[in-house]
Coordinates of C-alpha atoms in Angstrom, one line a residue:
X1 CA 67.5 88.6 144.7
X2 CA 69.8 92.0 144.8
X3 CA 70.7 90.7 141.1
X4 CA 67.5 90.2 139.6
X5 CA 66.4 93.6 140.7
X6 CA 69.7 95.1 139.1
X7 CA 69.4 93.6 136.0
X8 CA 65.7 94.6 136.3
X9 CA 66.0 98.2 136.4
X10 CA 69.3 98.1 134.2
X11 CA 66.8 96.5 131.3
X12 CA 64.2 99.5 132.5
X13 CA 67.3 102.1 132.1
X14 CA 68.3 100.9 128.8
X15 CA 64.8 100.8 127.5
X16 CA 64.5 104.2 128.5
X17 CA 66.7 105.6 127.0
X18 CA 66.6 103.5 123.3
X19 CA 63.1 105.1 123.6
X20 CA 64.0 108.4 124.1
X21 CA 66.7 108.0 121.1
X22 CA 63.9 106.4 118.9
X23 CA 61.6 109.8 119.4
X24 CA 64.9 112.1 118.7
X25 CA 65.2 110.5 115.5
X26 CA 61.7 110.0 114.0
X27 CA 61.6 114.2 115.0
X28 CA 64.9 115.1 113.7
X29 CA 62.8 114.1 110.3
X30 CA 61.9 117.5 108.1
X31 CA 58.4 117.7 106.6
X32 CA 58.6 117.5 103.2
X33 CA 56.8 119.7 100.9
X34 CA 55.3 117.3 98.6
X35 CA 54.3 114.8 100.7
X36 CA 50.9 114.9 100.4
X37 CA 49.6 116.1 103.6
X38 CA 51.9 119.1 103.5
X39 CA 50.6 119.7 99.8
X40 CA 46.9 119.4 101.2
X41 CA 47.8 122.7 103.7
X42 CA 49.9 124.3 101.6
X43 CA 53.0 124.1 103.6
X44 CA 56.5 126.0 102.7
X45 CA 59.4 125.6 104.5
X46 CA 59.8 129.4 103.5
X47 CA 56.7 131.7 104.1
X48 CA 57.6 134.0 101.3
X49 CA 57.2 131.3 98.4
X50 CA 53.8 130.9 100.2
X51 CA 51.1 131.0 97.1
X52 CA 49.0 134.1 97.5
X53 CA 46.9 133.6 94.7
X54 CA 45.7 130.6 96.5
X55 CA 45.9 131.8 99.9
X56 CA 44.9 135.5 100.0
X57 CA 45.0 135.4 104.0
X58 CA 48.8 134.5 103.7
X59 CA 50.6 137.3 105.2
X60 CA 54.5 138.5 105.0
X61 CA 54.5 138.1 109.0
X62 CA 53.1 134.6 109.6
X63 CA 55.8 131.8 109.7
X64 CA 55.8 128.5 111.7
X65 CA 57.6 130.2 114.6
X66 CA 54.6 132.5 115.5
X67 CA 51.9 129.8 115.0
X68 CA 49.9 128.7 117.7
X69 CA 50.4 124.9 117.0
X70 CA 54.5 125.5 116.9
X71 CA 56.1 123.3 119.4
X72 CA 59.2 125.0 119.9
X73 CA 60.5 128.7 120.6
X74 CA 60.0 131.0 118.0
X75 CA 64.0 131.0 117.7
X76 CA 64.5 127.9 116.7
X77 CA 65.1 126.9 113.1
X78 CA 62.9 123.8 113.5
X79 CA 59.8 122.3 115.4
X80 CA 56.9 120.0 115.7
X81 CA 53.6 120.2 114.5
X82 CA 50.8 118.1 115.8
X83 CA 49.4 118.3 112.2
X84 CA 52.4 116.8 110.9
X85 CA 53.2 113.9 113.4
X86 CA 56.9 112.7 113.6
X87 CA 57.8 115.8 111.3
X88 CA 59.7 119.0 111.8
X89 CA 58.5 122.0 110.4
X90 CA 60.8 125.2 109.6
X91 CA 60.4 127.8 111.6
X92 CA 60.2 130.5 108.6
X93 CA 57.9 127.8 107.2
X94 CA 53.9 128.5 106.9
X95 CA 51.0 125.8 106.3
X96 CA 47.1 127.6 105.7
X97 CA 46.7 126.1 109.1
X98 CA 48.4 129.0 110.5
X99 CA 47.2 130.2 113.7
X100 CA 48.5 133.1 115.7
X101 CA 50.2 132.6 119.0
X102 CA 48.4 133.9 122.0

């Protein structure tokens, strides 16, 4: 009985952790800029090439980091968006979703 409960939670552990793994890698993915979603919002992976003809809200200040829907800290280089599922955005990226951080 002792071994079917070790190779039980072995299988559990293993899973676990190839889970974990699989979520690392689909996020370590970068948005691209023409895929057609990020097209749809605008998004830059550099807030200054932001359009401002198009987006006359745009400001020199707003970038990824200091949006609300950010999930990282505003030092790092990259982070998730919900709006972009299984993407990483640049932190001195911007999207006209932009949102300031409370």
């Amino acid at each position: 009985m002792n071994n079917t409960r070790r190779t039980f939670m072995m299988t559990v552990a293993a899973g676990g952790a190839a889970l974990a793994l699989a979520s690392r890698a689909q996020a370590a993915d970068m948005l691209d800029e023409k895929s057609p979603q990020a097209a749809a919002l605008g998004y830059v992976a550099d807030t200054t090439k932001a359009d401002g003809k198009k987006y006359p809200k745009h400001a020199a200040d707003q970038g990824c980091h200091n949006c609300a829907l950010f999930q990282g800290k505003a030092t790092d280089a990259a982070g998730a968006c919900p709006l972009f599922a299984g993407k990483q955005v640049a932190g001195k990226g911007w999207c006209s979703a932009w949102a300031k951080k409370a």
